[in-house]
Structure formats: C-alpha cells, structure tokens
Tab-separated table of C-alpha atoms in Angstrom:
chain	number	residue	atom	x	y	z
T	1	UNK	CA	54.410	70.189	347.769
T	2	UNK	CA	54.878	73.128	350.076
T	3	UNK	CA	52.958	74.203	353.102
T	4	UNK	CA	52.953	77.842	352.208
T	5	UNK	CA	52.251	79.551	348.938
T	6	UNK	CA	53.367	83.023	348.185
T	7	UNK	CA	50.502	85.237	347.303
T	8	UNK	CA	51.095	87.722	344.540
T	9	UNK	CA	51.469	91.225	345.886
T	10	UNK	CA	48.469	93.378	345.289
T	11	UNK	CA	49.349	96.434	343.309
T	12	UNK	CA	47.780	99.641	344.422
T	13	UNK	CA	47.854	102.432	341.892
T	14	UNK	CA	49.863	105.390	343.094
T	15	UNK	CA	47.686	108.279	344.140
T	16	UNK	CA	48.177	111.605	342.451
T	17	UNK	CA	48.822	114.126	345.176
T	18	UNK	CA	47.982	117.774	344.645
T	19	UNK	CA	51.004	119.540	346.129
T	20	UNK	CA	49.068	122.792	346.553
T	21	UNK	CA	46.584	121.004	348.801
T	22	UNK	CA	49.415	119.382	350.760
T	23	UNK	CA	51.124	122.764	351.184
T	24	UNK	CA	47.899	124.375	352.413
T	25	UNK	CA	47.445	121.573	354.941
T	26	UNK	CA	51.079	121.876	356.098
T	27	UNK	CA	50.691	125.647	356.445
T	28	UNK	CA	47.587	125.115	358.569
T	29	UNK	CA	49.514	122.743	360.849
T	30	UNK	CA	52.394	125.229	361.074
T	31	UNK	CA	49.878	127.876	362.213
T	32	UNK	CA	48.526	125.441	364.808
T	33	UNK	CA	45.174	124.909	363.065
T	34	UNK	CA	45.094	121.108	362.938
T	35	UNK	CA	41.313	121.002	362.409
T	36	UNK	CA	41.674	123.088	359.240
T	37	UNK	CA	44.452	120.802	357.982
T	38	UNK	CA	42.202	117.822	358.657
T	39	UNK	CA	39.366	119.403	356.689
T	40	UNK	CA	41.708	120.186	353.783
T	41	UNK	CA	43.060	116.651	353.381
T	42	UNK	CA	39.697	114.977	354.016
T	43	UNK	CA	38.197	116.920	351.117
T	44	UNK	CA	40.505	115.117	348.664
T	45	UNK	CA	40.018	111.802	346.899
T	46	UNK	CA	42.908	110.227	348.854
T	47	UNK	CA	43.228	111.826	352.313
T	48	UNK	CA	45.993	109.484	353.449
T	49	UNK	CA	48.298	110.304	350.535
T	50	UNK	CA	47.700	114.035	350.914
T	51	UNK	CA	48.246	113.916	354.692
T	52	UNK	CA	51.498	112.019	354.188
T	53	UNK	CA	52.738	114.607	351.723
T	54	UNK	CA	51.671	117.442	354.039
T	55	UNK	CA	53.573	115.737	356.862
T	56	UNK	CA	56.730	115.968	354.768
T	57	UNK	CA	56.190	119.727	354.369
T	58	UNK	CA	55.563	120.615	358.021
T	59	UNK	CA	58.130	123.031	359.428
T	60	UNK	CA	59.604	121.365	362.486
T	61	UNK	CA	61.938	124.244	363.318
T	62	UNK	CA	59.208	126.907	363.563
C-alpha cells in the first residue's frame, strides 16, 4: 500500500497554429500595436497557442 498514487497525465491534443495569423500578430507587436495583436490572436480557436507562436516571431532587435 502506498500513500500516494500517480495520476495518469492528461493528454491535451496539440493545437494547430496558423502561422500566418501568428505572423500578423507578431508584425502588429513589432509596429507597437499590441491591441491589434490581441484582437488577432483572440479571434482564433486557441488564442494561447497562437500568442505563444507570435511571441517566438517578435523582432527583439527592432
């Protein structure tokens, strides 16, 4: 008998990210229009996945 049982990990299906949407959101952030980027990713079926992908595309040097 053990005190703790391991729960099986819940599998979450990977979201399909539209790279064009992520690029548009990243471009909006690069222009300084964060509200537009927010509107773009919130219009998708998975805003968190699209925002994460857009974050990877933001130009930090510009």
